[in-house]
PDB file of C-alpha atoms and ligand atoms in Angstrom:
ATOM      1  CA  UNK R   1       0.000   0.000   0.000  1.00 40.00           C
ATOM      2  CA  UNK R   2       1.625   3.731  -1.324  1.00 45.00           C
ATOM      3  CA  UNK R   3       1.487   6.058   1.530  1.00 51.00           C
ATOM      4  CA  UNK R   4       3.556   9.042   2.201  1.00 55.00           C
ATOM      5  CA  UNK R   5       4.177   9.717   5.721  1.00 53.00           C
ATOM      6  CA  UNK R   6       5.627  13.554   6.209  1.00 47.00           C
ATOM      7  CA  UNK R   7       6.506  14.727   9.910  1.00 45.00           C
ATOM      8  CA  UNK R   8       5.746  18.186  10.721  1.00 41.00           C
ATOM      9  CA  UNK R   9       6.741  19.706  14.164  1.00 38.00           C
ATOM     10  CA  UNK R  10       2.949  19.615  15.989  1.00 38.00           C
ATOM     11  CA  UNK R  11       1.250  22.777  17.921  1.00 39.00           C
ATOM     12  CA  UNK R  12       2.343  20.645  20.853  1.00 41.00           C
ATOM     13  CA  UNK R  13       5.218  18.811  22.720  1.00 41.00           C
ATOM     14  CA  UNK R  14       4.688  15.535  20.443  1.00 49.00           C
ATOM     15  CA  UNK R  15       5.164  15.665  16.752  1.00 62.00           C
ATOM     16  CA  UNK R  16       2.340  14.795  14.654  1.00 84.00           C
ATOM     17  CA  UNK R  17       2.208  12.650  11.720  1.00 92.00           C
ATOM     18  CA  UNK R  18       0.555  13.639   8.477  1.00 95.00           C
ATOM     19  CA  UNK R  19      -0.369  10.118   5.972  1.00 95.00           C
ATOM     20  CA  UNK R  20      -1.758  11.160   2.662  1.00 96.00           C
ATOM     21  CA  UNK R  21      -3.279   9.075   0.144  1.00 96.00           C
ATOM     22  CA  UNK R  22      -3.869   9.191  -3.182  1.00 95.00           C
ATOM     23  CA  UNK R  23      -7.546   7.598  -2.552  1.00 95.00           C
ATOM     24  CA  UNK R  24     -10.061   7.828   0.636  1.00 95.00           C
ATOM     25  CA  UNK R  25     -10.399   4.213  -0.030  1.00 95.00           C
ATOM     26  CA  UNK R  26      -6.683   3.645   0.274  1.00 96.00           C
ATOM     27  CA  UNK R  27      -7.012   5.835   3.775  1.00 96.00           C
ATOM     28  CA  UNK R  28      -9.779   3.894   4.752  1.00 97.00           C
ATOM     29  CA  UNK R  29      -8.061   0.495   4.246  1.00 96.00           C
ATOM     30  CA  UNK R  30      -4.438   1.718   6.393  1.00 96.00           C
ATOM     31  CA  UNK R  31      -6.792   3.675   8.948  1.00 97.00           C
ATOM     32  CA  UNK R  32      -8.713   0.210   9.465  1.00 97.00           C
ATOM     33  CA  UNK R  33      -5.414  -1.633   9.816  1.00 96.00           C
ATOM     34  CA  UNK R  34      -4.147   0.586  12.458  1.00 96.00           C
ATOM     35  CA  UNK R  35      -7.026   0.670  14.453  1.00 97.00           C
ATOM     36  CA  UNK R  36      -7.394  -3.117  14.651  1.00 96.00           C
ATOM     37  CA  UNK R  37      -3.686  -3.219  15.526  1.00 96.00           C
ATOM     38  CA  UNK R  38      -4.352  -0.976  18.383  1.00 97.00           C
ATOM     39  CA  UNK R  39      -7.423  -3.592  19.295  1.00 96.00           C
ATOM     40  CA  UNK R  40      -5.388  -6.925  19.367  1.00 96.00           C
ATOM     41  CA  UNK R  41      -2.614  -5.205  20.966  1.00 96.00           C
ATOM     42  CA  UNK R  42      -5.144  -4.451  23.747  1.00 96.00           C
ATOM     43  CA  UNK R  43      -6.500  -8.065  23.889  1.00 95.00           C
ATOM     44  CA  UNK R  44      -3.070  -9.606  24.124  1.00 95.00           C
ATOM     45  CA  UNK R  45      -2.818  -6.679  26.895  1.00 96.00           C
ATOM     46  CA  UNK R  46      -5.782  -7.821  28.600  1.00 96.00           C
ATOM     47  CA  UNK R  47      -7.309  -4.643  29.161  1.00 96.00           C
ATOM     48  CA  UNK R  48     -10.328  -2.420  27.306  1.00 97.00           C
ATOM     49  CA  UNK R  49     -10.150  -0.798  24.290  1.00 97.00           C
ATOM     50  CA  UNK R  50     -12.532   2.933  24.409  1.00 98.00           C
ATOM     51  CA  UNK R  51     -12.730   4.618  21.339  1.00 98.00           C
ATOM     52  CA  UNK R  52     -14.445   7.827  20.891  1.00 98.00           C
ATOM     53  CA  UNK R  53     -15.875   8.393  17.026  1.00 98.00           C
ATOM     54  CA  UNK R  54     -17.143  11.154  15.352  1.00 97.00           C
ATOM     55  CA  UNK R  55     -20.163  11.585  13.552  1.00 96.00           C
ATOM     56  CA  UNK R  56     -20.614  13.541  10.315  1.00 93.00           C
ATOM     57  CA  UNK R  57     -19.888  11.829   6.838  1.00 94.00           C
ATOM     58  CA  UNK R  58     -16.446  11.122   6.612  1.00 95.00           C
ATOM     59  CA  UNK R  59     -16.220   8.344   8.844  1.00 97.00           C
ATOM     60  CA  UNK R  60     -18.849   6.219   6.989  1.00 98.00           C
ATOM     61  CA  UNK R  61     -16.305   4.962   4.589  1.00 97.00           C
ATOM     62  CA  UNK R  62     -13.514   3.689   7.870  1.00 98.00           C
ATOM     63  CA  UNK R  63     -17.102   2.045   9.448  1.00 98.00           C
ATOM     64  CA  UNK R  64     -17.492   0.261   6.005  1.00 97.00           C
ATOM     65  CA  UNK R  65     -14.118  -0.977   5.766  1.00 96.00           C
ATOM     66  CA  UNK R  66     -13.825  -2.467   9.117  1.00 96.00           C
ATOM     67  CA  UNK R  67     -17.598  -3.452   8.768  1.00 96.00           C
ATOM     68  CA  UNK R  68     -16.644  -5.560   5.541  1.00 95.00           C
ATOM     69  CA  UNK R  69     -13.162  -6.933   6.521  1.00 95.00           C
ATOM     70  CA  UNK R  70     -13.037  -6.906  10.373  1.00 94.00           C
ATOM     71  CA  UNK R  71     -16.071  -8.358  11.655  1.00 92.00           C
ATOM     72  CA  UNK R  72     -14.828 -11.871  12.634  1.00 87.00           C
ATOM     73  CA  UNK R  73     -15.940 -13.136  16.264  1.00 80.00           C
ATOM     74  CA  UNK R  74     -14.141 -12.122  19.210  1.00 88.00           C
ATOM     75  CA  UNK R  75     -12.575  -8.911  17.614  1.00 92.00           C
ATOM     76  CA  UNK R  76     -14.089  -6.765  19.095  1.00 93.00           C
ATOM     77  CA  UNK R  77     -14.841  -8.221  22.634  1.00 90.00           C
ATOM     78  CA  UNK R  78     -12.483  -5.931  25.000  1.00 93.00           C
ATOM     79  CA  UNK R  79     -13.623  -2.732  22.764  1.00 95.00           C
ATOM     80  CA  UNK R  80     -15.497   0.281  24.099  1.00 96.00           C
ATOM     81  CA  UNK R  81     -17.296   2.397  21.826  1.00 97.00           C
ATOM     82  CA  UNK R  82     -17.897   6.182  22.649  1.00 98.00           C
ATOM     83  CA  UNK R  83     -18.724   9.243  21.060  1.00 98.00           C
ATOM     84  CA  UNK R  84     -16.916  12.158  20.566  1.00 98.00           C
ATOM     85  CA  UNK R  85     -19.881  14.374  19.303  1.00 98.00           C
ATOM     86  CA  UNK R  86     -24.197  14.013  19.010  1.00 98.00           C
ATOM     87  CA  UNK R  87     -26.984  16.073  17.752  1.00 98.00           C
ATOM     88  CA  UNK R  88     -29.289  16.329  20.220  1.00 98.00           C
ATOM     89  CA  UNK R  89     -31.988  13.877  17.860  1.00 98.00           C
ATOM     90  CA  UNK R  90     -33.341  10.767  18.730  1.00 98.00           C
ATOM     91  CA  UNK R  91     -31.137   7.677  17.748  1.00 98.00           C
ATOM     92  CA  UNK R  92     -33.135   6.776  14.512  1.00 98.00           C
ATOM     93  CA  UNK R  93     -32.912  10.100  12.917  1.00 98.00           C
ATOM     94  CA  UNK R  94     -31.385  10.475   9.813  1.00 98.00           C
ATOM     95  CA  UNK R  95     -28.920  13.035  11.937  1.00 98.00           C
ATOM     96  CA  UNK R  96     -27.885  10.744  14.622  1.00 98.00           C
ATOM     97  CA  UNK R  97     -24.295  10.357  14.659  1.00 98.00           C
ATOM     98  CA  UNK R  98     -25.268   6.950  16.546  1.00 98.00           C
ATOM     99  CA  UNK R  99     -27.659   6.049  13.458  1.00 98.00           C
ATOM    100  CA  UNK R 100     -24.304   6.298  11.407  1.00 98.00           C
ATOM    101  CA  UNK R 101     -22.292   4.395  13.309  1.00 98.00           C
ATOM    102  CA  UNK R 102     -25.029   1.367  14.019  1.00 97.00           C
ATOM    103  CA  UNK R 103     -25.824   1.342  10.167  1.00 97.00           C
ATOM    104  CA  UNK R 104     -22.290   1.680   8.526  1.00 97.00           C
ATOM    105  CA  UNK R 105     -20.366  -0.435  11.249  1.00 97.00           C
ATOM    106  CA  UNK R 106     -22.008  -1.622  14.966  1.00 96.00           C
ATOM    107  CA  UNK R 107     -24.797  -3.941  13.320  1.00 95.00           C
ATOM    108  CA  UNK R 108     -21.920  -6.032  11.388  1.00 94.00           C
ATOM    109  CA  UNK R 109     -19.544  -6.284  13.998  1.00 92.00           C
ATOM    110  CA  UNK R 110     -20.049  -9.869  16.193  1.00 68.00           C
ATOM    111  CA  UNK R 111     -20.404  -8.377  19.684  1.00 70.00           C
ATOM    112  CA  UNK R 112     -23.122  -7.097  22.073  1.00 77.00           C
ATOM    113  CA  UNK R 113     -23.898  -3.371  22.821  1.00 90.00           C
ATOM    114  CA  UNK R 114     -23.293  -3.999  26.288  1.00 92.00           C
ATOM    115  CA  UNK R 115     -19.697  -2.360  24.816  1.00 94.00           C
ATOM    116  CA  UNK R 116     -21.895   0.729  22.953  1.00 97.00           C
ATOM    117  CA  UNK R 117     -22.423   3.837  25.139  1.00 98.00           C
ATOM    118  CA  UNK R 118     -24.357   6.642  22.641  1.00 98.00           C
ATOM    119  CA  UNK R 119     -24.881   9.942  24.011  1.00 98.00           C
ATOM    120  CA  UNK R 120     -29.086   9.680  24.490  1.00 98.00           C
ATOM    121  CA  UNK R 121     -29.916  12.795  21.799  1.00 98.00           C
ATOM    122  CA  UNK R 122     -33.570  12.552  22.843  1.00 98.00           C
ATOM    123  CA  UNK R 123     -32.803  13.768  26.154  1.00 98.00           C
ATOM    124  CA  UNK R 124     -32.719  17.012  27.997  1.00 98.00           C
ATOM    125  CA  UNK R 125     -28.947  18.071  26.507  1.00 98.00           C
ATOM    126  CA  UNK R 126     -27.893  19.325  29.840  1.00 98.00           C
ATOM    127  CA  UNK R 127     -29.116  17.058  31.916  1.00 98.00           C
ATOM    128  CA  UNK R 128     -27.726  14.022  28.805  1.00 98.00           C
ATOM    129  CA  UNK R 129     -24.339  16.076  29.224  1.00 98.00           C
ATOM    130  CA  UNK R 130     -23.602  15.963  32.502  1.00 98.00           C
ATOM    131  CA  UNK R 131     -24.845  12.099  32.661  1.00 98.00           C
ATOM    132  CA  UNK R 132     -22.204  10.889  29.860  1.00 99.00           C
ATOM    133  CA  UNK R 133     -19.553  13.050  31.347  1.00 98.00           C
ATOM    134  CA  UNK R 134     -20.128  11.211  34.670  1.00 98.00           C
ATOM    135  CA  UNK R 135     -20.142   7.868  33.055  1.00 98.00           C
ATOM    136  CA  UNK R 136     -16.729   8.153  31.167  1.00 98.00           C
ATOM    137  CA  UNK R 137     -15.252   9.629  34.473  1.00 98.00           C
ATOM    138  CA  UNK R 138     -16.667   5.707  35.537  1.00 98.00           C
ATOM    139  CA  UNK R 139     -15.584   3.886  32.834  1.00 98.00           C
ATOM    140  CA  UNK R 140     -12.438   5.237  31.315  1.00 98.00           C
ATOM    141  CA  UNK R 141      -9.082   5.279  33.042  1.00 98.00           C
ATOM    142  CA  UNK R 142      -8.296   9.045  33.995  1.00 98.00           C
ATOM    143  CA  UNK R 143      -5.430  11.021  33.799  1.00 97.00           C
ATOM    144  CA  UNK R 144      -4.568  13.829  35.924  1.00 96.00           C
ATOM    145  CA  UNK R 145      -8.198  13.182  36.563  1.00 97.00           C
ATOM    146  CA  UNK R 146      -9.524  13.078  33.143  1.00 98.00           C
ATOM    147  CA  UNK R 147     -10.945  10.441  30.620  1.00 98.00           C
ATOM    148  CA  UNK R 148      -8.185   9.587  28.699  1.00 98.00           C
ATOM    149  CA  UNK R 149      -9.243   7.187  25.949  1.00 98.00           C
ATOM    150  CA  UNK R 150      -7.189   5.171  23.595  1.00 98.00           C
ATOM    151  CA  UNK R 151      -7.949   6.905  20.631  1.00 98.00           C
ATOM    152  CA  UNK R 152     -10.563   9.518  19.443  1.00 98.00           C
ATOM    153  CA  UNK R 153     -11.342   9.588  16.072  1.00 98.00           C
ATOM    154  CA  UNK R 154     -11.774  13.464  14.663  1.00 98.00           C
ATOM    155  CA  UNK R 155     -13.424  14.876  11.548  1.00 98.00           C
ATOM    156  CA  UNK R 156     -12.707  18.771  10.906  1.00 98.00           C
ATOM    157  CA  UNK R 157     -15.584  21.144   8.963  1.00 98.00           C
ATOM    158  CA  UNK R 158     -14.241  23.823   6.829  1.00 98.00           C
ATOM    159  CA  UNK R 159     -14.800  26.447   9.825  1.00 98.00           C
ATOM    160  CA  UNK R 160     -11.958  24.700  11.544  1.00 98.00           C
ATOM    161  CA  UNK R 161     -14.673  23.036  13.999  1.00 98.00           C
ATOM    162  CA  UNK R 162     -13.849  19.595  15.136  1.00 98.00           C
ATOM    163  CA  UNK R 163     -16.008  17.596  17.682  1.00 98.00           C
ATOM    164  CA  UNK R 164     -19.011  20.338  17.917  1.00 98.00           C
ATOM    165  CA  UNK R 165     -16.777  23.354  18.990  1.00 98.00           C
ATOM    166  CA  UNK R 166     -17.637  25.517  16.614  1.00 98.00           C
ATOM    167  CA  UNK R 167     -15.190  28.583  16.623  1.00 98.00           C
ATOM    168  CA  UNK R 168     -17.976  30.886  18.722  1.00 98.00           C
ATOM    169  CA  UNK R 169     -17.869  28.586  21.499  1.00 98.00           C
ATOM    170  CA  UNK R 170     -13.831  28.361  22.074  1.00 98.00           C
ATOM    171  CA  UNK R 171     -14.610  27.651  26.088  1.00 98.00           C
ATOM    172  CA  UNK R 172     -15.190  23.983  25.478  1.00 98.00           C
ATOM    173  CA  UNK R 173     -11.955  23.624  24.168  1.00 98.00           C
ATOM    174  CA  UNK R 174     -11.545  24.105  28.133  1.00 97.00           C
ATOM    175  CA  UNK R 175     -14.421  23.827  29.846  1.00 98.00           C
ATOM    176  CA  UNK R 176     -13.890  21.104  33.248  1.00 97.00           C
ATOM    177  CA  UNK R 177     -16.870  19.286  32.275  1.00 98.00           C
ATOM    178  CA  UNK R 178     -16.138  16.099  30.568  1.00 98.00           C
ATOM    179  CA  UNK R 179     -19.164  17.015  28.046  1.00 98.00           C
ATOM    180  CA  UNK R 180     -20.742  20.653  27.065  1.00 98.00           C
ATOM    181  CA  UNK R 181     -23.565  21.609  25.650  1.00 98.00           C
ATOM    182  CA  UNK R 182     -22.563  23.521  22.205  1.00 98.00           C
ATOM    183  CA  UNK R 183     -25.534  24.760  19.608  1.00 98.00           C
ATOM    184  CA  UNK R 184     -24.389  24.378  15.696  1.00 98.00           C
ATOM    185  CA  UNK R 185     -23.719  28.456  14.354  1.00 98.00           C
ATOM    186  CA  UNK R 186     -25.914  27.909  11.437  1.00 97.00           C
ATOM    187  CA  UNK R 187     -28.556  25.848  12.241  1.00 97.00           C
ATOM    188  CA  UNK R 188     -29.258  26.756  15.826  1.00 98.00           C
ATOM    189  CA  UNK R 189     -29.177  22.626  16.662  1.00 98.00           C
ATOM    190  CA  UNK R 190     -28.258  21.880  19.953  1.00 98.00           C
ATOM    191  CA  UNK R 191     -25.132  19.145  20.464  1.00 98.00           C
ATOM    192  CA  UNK R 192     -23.292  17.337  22.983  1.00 98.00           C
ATOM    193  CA  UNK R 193     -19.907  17.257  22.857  1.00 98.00           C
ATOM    194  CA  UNK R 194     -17.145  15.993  24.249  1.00 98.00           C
ATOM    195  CA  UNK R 195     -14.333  19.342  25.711  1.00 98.00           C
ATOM    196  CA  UNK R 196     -11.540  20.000  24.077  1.00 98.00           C
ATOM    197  CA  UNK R 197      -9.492  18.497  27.381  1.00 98.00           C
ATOM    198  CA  UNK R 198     -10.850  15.093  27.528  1.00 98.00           C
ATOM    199  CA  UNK R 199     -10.183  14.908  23.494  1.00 98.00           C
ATOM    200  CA  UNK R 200      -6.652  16.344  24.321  1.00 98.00           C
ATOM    201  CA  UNK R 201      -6.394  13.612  26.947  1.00 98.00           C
ATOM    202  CA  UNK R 202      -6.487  10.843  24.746  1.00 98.00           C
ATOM    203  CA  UNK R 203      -3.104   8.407  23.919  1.00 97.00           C
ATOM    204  CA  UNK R 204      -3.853   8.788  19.889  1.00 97.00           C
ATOM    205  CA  UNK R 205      -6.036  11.421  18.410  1.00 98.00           C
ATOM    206  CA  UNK R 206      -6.786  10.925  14.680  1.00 98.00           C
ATOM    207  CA  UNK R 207      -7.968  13.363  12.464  1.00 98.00           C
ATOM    208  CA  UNK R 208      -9.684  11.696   9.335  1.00 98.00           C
ATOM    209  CA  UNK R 209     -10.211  14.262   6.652  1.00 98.00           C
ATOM    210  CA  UNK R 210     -10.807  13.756   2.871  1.00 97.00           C
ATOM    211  CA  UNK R 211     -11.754  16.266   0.054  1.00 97.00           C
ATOM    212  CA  UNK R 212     -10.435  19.251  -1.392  1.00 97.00           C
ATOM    213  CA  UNK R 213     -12.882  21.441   0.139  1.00 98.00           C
ATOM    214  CA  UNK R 214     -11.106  20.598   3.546  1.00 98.00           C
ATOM    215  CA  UNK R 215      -7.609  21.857   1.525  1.00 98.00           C
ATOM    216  CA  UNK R 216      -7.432  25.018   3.018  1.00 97.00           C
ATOM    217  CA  UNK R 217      -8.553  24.742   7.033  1.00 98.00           C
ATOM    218  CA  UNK R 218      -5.977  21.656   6.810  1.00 97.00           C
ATOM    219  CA  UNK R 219      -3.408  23.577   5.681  1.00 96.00           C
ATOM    220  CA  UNK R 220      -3.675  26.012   7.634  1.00 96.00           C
ATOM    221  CA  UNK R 221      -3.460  24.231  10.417  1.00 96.00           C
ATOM    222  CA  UNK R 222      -0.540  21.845  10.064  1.00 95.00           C
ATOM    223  CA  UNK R 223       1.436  25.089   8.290  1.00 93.00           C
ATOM    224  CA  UNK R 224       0.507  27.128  11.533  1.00 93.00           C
ATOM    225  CA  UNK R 225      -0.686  30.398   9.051  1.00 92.00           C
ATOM    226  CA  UNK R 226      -3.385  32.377   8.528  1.00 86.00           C
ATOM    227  CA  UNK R 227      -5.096  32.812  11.495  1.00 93.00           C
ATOM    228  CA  UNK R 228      -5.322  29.308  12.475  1.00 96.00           C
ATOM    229  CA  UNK R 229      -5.713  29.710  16.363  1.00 97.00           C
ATOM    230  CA  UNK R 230      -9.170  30.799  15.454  1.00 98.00           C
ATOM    231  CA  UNK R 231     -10.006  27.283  14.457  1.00 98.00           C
ATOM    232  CA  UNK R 232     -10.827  25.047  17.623  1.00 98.00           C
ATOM    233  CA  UNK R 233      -8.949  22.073  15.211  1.00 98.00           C
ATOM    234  CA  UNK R 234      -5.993  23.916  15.783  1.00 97.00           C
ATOM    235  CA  UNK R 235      -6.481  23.762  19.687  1.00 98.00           C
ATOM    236  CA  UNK R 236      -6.207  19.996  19.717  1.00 98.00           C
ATOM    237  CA  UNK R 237      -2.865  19.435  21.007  1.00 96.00           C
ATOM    238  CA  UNK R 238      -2.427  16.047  22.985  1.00 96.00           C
ATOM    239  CA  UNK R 239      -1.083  16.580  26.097  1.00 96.00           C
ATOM    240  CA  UNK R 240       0.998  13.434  26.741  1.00 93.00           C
ATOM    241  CA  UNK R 241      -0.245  11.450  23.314  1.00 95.00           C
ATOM    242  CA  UNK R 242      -0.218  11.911  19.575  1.00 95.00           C
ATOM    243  CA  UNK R 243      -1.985  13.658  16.914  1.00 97.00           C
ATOM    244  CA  UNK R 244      -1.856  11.738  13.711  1.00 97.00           C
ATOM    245  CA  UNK R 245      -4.068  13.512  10.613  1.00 97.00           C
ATOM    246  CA  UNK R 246      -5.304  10.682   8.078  1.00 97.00           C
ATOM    247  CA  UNK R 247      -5.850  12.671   4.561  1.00 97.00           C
ATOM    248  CA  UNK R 248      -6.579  12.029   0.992  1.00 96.00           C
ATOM    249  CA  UNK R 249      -4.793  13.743  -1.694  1.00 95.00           C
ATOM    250  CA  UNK R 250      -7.668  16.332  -2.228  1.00 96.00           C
ATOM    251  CA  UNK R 251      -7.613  17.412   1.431  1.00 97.00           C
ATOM    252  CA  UNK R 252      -3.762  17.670   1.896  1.00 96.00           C
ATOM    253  CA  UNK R 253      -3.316  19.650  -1.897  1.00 95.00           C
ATOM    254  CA  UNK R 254      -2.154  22.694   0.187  1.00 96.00           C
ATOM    255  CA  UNK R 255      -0.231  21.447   2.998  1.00 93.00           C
ATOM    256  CA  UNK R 256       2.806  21.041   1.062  1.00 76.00           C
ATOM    257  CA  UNK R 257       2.290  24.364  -1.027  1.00 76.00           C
ATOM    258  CA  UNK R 258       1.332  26.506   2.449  1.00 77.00           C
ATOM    259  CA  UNK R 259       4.755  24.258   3.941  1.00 70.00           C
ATOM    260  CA  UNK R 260       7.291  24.899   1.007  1.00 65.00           C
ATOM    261  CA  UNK R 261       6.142  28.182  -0.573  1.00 64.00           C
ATOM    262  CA  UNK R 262       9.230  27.240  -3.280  1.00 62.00           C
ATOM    263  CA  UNK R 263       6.518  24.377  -4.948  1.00 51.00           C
ATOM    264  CA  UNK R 264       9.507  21.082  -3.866  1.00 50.00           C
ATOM    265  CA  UNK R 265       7.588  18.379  -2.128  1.00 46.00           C
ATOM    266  CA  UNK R 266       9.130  17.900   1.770  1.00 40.00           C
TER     267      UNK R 266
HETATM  268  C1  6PG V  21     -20.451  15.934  13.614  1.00 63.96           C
HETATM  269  C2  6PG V  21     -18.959  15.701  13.742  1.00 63.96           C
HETATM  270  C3  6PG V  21     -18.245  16.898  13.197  1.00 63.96           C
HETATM  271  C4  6PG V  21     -17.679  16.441  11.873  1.00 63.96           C
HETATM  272  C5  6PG V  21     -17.301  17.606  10.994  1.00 63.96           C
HETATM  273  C6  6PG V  21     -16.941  17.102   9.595  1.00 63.96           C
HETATM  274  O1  6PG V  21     -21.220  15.577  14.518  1.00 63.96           O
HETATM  275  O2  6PG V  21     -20.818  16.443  12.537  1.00 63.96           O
HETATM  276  O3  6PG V  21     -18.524  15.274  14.897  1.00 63.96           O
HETATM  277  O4  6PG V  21     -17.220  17.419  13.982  1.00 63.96           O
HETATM  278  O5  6PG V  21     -16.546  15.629  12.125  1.00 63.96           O
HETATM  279  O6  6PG V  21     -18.418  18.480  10.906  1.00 63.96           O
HETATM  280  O7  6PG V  21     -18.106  16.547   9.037  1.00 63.96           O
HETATM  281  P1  6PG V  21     -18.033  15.796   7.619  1.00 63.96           P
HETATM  282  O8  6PG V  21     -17.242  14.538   7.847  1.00 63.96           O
HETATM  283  O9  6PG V  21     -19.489  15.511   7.292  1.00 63.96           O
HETATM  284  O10 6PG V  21     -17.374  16.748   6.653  1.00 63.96           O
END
């Protein structure tokens, strides 16, 4: 498999890792790999596997790929499955980042939902968002007294928003509370999402991103120009793990340009 795996010094202490491929399907296939590396290595570890994933449409084609080529018996016994973001919508609507998930991955995969905790989108949000927040302070190990989960899977919008903190509602980035409340600028619909601490908590953050129309927030981002800091995406900087960004070619078309103004490929 062709992937091209550039290092660029990260916002953070850890360097991140930028793949690029020349396909999402390509990026889907590698992503898959890694993440079921990351899930036998726990189950020869003997311990849990909690994975936070994001909603949106970008994910769908990762859920298909481990759907169709990972769903073998036992797999998936020690995992977790969390979620990083959810419209505040009852699990069957077309909206429900749940609904996604269950219909692109969970219904294939050979193990009970006694391991699948969705944020409840039909509920009060408040009340929802303080409830989840208490349950992963029960069920994930914490760090510095925060969830810190094996890996948390990240989508970006082109307003440089990335879980649902939008860039109005910067304070979740470091709100204390596990989960927030945050309301979508546009369309005025409430969300619950995790804060930007408990994503910067996590051992492996992965930001999955595909399509030119991404080019530009990427770009700036990873380049560090343009007013990036505006962009709650930009804020994600894990504290003790690291930030890997998964892109197809259309999506990283700038990095390199923004990186080497001179046009030579780094
Ligand atoms: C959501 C996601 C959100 C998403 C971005 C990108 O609930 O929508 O958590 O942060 O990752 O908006 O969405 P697309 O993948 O649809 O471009």
């Amino acid at each position: 498999m062709t992937d091209s795996t550039v290092n660029y010094r990260n916002m953070g202490p850890e360097e991140s890792k930028i793949f690029t491929f020349p396909t999402t399907e390509l990026l889907a296939q590698m992503l898959a790999e890694k993440v079921l590396n990351m899930v036998r290595q726990s189950i020869i570890s003997g311990r849990n596997f909690n994975i936070a994933l994001s909603g949106g449409s970008t994910p769908r084609v990762l859920f298909e790929h481990i759907a169709r080529d990972y769903r073998d018996p036992g797999i998936w016994d020690n995992s977790r499955f969390y979620w990083v973001d959810e419209r505040c919508v009852p699990p069957d609507h077309p909206e429900s980042n749940y609904r996604m998930a269950r219909e692109a991955l969970l219904r294939y995969l050979s193990h009970s939902y006694d391991n699948v905790f969705r944020i409840m989108g039909e509920e009060d949000p408040h009340r929802e968002a303080e409830r989840y927040g208490r349950l992963l302070m029960d069920q994930i190990p914490l760090t510095e007294g925060v969830p810190a989960f094996d890996l948390i899977l990240l989508g970006i919008g082109r307003d440089g928003h990335t879980a649902s903190i939008f860039p109005d509602q910067m304070e979740l980035l470091w709100t204390d509370s596990p989960c927030a409340v945050a309301i979508h600028p546009d369309s005025g619909q409430r969300r619950i999402t995790l804060s930007g601490r408990v994503i910067n908590n996590a051992d492996l953050v992965f930001f999955l991103v595909t399509g030119e129309e991404k080019a530009d927030v990427v770009a700036r981002i990873i380049c560090k120009t343009g007013g990036f800091e505006e962009y709650p995406a930009a804020h994600i900087r894990p504290l003790y793990g690291i930030l890997s960004w998964f892109l197809d070619d259309g999506a990283a078309r700038l990095v390199n340009t923004m990186q080497n103004p001179g046009g030579s490929r780094g």
